[in-house]
PDB file of C-alpha atoms in Angstrom:
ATOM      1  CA  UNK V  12      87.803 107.464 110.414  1.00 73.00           C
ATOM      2  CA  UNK V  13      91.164 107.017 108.492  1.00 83.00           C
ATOM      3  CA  UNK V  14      94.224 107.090 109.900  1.00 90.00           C
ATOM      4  CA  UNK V  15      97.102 109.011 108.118  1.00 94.00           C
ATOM      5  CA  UNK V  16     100.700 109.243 109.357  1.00 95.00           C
ATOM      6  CA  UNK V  17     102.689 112.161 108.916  1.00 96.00           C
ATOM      7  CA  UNK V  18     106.379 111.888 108.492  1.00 95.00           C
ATOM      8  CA  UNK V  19     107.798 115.083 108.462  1.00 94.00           C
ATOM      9  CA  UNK V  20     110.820 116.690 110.213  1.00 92.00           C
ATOM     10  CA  UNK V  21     109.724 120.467 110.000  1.00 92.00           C
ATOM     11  CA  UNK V  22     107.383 120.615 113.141  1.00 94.00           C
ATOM     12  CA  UNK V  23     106.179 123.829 111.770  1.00 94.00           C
ATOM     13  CA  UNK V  24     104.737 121.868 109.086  1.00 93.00           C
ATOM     14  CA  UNK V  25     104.121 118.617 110.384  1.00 94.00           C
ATOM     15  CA  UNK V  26     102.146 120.251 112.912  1.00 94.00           C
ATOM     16  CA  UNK V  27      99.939 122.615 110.351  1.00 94.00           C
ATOM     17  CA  UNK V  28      99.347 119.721 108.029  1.00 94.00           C
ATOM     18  CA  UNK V  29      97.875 117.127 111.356  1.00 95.00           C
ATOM     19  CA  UNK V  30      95.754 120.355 112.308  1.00 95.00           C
ATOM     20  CA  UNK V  31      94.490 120.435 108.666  1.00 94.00           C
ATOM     21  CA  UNK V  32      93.536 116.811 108.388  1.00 94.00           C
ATOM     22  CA  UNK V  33      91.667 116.685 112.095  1.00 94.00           C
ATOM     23  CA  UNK V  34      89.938 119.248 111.320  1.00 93.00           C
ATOM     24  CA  UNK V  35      88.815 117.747 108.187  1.00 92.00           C
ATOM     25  CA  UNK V  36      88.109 114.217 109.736  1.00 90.00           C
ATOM     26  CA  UNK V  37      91.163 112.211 109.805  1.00 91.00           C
ATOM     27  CA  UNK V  38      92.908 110.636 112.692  1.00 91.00           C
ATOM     28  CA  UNK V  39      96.082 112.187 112.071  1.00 93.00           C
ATOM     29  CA  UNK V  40      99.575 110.969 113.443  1.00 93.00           C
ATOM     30  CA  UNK V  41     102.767 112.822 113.506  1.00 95.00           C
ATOM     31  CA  UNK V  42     105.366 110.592 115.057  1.00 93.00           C
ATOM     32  CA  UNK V  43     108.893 112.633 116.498  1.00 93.00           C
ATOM     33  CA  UNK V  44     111.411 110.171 116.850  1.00 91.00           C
ATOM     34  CA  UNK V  45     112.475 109.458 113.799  1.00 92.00           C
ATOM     35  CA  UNK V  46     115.228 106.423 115.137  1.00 92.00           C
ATOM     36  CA  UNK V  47     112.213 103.645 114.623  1.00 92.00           C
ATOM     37  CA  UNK V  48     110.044 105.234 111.912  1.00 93.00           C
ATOM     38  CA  UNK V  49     109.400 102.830 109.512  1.00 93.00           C
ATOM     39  CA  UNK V  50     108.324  99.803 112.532  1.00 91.00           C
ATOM     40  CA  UNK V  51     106.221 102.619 114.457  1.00 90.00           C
ATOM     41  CA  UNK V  52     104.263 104.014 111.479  1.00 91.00           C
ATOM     42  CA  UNK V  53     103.506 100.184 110.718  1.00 87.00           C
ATOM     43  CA  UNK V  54     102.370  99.605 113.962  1.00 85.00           C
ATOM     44  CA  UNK V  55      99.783 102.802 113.497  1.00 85.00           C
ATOM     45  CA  UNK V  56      98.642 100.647 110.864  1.00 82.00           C
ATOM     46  CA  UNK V  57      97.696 103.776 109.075  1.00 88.00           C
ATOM     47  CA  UNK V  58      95.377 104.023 105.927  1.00 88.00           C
ATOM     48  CA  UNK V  59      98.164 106.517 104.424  1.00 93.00           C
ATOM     49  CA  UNK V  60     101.113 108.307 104.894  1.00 95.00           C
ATOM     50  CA  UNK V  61     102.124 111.709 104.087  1.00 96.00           C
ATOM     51  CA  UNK V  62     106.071 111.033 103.378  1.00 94.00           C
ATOM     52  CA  UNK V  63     108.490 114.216 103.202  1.00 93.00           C
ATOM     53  CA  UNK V  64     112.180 112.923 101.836  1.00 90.00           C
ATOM     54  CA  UNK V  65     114.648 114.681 103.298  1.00 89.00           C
ATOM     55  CA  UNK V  66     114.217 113.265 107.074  1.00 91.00           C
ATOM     56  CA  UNK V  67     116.901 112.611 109.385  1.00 91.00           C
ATOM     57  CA  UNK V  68     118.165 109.123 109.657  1.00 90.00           C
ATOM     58  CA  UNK V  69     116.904 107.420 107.033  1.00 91.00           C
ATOM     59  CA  UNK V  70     115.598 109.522 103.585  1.00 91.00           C
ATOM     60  CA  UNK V  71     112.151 108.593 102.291  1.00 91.00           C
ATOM     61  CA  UNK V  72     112.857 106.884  99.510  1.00 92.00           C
ATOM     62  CA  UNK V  73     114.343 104.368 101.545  1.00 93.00           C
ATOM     63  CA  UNK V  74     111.172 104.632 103.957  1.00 94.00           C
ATOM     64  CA  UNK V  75     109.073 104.262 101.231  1.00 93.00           C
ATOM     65  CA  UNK V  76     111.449 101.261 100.384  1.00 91.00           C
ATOM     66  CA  UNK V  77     111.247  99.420 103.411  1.00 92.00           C
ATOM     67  CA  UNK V  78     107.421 100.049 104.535  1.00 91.00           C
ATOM     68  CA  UNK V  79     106.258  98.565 100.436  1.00 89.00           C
ATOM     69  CA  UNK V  80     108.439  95.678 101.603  1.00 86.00           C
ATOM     70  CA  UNK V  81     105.797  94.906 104.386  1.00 83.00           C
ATOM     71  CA  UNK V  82     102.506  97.046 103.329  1.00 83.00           C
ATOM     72  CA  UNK V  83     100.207  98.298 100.569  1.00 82.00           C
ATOM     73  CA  UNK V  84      99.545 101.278 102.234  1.00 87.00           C
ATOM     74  CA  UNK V  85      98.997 104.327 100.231  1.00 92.00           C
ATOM     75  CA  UNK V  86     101.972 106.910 100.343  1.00 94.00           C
ATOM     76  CA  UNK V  87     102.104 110.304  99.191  1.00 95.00           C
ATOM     77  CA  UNK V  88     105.315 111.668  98.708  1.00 92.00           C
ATOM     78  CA  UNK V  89     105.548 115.468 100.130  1.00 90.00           C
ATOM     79  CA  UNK V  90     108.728 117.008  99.520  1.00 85.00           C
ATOM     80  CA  UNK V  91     110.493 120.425  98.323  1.00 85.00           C
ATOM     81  CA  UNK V  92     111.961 118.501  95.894  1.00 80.00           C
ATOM     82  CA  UNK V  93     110.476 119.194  92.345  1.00 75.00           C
ATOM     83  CA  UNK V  94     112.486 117.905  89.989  1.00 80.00           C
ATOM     84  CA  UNK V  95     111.268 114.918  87.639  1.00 81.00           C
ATOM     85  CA  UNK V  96     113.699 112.400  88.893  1.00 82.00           C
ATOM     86  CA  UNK V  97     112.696 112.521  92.214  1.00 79.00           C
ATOM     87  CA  UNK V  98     109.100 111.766  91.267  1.00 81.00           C
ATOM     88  CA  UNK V  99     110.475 109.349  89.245  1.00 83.00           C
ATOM     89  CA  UNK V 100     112.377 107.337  91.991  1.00 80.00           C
ATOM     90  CA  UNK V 101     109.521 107.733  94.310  1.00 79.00           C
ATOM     91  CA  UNK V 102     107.035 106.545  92.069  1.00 83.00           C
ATOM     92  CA  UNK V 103     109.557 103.517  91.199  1.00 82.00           C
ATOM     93  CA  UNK V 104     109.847 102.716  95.110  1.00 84.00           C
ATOM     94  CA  UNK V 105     106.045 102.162  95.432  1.00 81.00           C
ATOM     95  CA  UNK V 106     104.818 105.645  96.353  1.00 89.00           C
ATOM     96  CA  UNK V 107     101.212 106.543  94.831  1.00 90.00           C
ATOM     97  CA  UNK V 108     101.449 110.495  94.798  1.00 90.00           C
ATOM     98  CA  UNK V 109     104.266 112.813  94.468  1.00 90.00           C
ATOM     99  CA  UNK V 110     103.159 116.549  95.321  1.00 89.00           C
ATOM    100  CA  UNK V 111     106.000 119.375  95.853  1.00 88.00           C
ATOM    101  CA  UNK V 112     105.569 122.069  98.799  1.00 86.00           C
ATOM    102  CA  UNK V 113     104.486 124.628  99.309  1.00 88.00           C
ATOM    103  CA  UNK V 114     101.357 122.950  98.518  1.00 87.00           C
ATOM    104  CA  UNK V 115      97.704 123.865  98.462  1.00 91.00           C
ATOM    105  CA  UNK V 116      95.937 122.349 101.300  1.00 91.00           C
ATOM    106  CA  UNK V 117      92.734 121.872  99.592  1.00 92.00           C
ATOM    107  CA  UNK V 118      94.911 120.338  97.162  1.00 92.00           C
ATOM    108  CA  UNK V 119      96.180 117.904  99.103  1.00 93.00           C
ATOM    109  CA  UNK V 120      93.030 117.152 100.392  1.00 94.00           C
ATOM    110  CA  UNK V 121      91.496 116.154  97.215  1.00 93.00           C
ATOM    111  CA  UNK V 122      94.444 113.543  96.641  1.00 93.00           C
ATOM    112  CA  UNK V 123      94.257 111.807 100.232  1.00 94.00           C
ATOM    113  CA  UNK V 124      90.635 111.466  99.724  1.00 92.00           C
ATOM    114  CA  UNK V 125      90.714 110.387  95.997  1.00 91.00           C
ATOM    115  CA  UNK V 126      93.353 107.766  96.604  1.00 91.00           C
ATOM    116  CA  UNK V 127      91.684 106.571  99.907  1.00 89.00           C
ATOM    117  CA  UNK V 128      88.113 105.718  97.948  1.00 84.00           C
ATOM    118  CA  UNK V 129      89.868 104.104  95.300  1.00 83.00           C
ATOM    119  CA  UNK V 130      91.979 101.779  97.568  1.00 78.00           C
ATOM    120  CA  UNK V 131      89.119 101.787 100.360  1.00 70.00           C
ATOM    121  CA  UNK V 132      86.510 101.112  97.499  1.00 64.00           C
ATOM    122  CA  UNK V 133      88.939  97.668  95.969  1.00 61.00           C
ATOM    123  CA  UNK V 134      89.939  96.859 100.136  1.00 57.00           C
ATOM    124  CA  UNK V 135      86.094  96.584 100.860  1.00 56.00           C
ATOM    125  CA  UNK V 136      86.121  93.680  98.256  1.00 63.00           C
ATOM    126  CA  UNK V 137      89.193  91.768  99.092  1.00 72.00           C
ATOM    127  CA  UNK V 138      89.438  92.473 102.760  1.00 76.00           C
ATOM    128  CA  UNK V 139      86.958  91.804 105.390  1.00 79.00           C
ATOM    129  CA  UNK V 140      87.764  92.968 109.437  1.00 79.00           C
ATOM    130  CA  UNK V 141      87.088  91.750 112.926  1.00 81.00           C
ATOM    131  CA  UNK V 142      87.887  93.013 116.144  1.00 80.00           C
ATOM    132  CA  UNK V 143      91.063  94.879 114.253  1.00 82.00           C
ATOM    133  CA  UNK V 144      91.779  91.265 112.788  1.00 86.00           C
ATOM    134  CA  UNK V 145      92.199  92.274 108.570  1.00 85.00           C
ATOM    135  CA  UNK V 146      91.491  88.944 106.292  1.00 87.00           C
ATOM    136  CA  UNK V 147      93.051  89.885 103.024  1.00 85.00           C
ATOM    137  CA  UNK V 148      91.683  87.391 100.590  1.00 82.00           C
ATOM    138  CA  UNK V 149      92.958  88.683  97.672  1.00 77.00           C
ATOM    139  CA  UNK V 150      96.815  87.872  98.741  1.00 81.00           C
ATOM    140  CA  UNK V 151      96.015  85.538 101.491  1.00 85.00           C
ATOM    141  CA  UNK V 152      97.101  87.211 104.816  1.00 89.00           C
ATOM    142  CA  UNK V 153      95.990  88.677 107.861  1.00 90.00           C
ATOM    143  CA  UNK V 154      96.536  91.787 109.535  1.00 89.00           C
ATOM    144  CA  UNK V 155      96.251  92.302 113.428  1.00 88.00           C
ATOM    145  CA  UNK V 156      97.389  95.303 114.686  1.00 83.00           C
ATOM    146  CA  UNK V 157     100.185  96.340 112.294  1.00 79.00           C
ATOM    147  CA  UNK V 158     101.498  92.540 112.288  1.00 85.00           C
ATOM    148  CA  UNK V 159     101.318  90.417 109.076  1.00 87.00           C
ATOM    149  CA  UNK V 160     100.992  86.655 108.430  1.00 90.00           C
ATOM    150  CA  UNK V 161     100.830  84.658 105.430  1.00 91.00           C
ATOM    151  CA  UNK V 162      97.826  82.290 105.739  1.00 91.00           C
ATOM    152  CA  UNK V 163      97.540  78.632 103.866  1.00 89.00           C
ATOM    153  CA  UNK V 164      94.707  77.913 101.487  1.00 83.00           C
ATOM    154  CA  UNK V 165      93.223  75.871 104.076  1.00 83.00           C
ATOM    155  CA  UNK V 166      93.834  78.586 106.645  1.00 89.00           C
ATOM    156  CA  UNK V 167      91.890  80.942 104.553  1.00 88.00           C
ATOM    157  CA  UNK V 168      88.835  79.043 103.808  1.00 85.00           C
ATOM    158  CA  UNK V 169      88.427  78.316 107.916  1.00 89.00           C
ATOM    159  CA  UNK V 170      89.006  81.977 109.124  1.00 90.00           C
ATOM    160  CA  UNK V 171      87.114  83.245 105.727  1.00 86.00           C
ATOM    161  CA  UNK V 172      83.687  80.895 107.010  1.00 87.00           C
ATOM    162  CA  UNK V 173      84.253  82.051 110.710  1.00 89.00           C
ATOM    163  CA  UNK V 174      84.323  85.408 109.609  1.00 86.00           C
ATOM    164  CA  UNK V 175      80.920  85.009 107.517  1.00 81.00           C
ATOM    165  CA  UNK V 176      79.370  83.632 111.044  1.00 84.00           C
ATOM    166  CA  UNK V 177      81.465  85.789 113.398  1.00 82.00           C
ATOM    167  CA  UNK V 178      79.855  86.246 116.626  1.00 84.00           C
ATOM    168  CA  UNK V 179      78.089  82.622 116.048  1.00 89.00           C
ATOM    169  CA  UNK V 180      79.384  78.774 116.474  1.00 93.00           C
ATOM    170  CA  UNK V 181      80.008  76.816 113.589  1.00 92.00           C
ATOM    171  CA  UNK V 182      80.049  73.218 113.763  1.00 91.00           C
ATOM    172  CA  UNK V 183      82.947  70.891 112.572  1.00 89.00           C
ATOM    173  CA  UNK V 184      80.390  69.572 110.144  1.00 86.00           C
ATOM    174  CA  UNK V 185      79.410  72.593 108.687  1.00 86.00           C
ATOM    175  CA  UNK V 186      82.933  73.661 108.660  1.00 84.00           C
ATOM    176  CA  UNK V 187      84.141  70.504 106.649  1.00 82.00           C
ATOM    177  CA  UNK V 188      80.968  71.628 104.113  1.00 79.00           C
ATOM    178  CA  UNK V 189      82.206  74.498 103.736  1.00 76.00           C
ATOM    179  CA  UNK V 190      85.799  73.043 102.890  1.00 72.00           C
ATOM    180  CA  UNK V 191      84.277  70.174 100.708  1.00 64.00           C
ATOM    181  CA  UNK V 192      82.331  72.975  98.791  1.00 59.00           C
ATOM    182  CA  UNK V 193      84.984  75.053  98.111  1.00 51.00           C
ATOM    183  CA  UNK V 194      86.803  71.717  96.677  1.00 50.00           C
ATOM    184  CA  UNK V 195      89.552  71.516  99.325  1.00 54.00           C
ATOM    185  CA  UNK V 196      89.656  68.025 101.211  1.00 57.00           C
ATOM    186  CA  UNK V 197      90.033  68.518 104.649  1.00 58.00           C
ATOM    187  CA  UNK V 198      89.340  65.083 106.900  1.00 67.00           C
ATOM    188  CA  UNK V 199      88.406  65.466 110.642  1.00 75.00           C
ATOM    189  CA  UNK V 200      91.882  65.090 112.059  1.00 82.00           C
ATOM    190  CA  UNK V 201      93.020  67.644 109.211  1.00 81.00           C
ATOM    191  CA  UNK V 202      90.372  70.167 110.216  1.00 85.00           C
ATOM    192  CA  UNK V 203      91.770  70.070 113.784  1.00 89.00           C
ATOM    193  CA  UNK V 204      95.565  70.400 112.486  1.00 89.00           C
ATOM    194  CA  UNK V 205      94.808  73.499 110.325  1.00 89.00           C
ATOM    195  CA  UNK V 206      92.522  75.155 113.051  1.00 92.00           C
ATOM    196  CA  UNK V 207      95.072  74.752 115.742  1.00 93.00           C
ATOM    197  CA  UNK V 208      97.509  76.383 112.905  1.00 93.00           C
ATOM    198  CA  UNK V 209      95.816  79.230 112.239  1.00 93.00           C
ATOM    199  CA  UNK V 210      95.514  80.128 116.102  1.00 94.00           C
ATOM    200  CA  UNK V 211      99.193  79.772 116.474  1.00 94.00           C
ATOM    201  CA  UNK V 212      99.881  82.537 113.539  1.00 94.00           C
ATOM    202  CA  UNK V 213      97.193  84.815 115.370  1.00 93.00           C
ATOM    203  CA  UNK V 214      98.473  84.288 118.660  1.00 93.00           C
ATOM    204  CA  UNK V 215     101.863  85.036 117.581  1.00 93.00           C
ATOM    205  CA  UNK V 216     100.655  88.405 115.575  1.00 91.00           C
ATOM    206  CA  UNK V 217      99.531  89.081 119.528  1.00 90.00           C
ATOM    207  CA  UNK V 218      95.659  88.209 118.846  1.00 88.00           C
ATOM    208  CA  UNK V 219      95.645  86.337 122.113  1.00 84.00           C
ATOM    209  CA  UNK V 220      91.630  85.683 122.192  1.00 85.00           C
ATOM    210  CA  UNK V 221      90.952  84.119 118.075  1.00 90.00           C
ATOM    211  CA  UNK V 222      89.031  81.259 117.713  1.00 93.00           C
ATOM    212  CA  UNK V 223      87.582  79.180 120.960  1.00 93.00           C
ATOM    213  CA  UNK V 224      86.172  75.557 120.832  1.00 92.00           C
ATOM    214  CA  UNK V 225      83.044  75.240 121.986  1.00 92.00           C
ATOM    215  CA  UNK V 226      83.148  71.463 123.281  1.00 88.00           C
ATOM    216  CA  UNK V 227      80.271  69.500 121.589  1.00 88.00           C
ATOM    217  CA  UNK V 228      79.473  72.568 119.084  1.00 89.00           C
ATOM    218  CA  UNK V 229      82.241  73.623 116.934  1.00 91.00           C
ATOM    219  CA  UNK V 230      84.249  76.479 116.802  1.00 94.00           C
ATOM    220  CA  UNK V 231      83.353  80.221 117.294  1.00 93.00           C
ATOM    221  CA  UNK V 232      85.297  83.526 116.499  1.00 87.00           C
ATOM    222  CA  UNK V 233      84.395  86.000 119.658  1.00 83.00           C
TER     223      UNK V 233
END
């Protein structure tokens, strides 16, 4: 089920608009306090956001700004404004739709699902999930529960084959094959730095339980 965020400061039409999209499938969210949007729609870690510009506190377009700075999330711009230099700045800030109210629902509809299976469709390539862990391997980060970390090429290659056996052990030695295939030298004592790396960044995204050692075995991601 995707999850779309609804920023919006009318609650007449915030709340129409997350009664539309529930009842049409979506896990819709339609946050209040608008004093810490842009951190707590990233930490919905939503699949798109409905954006209306004229919010309190901060505008969209610097919403839109701030929340590209962090995450490729689709955004839809949803606004009264209609004029072509609005579109214009929102499309220069990052957003991927610009539609002017009053809107047709169905509409609407057609967008959010048209730009979802386009970015859904080119995510299923590059990204591959686990236990709400995201691997992006297209720009070499991961994802875990709104919180981003750049990962090393090393990095990338270990989580990438533990991912490809999740659920299963993987020795050291089959580890280092993989490495060694992919044309990356990684020694013993090197395999052991970059693995104890790569749990440090996913502890400190808050992914607590990441890879174990299984003593005698290898490693395994649970």
């Amino acid at each position: 089920m995707s999850k779309i965020v609804i920023i919006e400061d009318t609650e007449t039409i915030r709340e129409e608009l997350k009664t539309f999209l529930i009842t049409y499938g979506f896990d819709a969210v339609a946050p209040t306090n608008f004093e810490n949007i842009i951190q707590e729609t990233l930490n919905e870690a939503p699949d798109l956001i409905l954006l209306d510009i004229n919010l309190p506190i901060f505008d969209g377009y610097y919403i839109c700004r701030e929340i590209r700075k962090q995450s490729d999330v689709p955004i839809i711009v949803v606004t009264s404004r209609d004029n072509e230099m609005d579109e214009l700045m929102s499309m220069n800030l990052g957003a991927d739709d610009f539609v002017t109210k009053p809107y047709n629902t169905q509409i609407l509809l057609a967008r959010i699902e048209t730009i979802l299976r386009r970015v859904q469709g080119s995510s299923m390539r590059d990204t591959v999930v686990y236990n709400d862990l995201k691997l992006n391997l297209s720009n070499g980060s991961v994802t875990y529960k709104g919180e981003k970390a750049e990962l090393t090429k090393n990095e990338i290659k270990i989580l990438s084959c533990l991912y490809k056996n999740k659920g299963k052990i993987v020795s050291r030695d089959d580890l280092m094959d993989f490495m060694w295939n992919a044309d990356v030298f990684v020694d013993d004592n090197n395999l052991s730095v970059n693995v104890t790396r790569l749990r440090k960044k996913l502890e400190a995204l808050g992914m607590e339980k990441n890879i174990e050692t299984r003593r005698g075995l290898g490693y395994i991601l649970p």
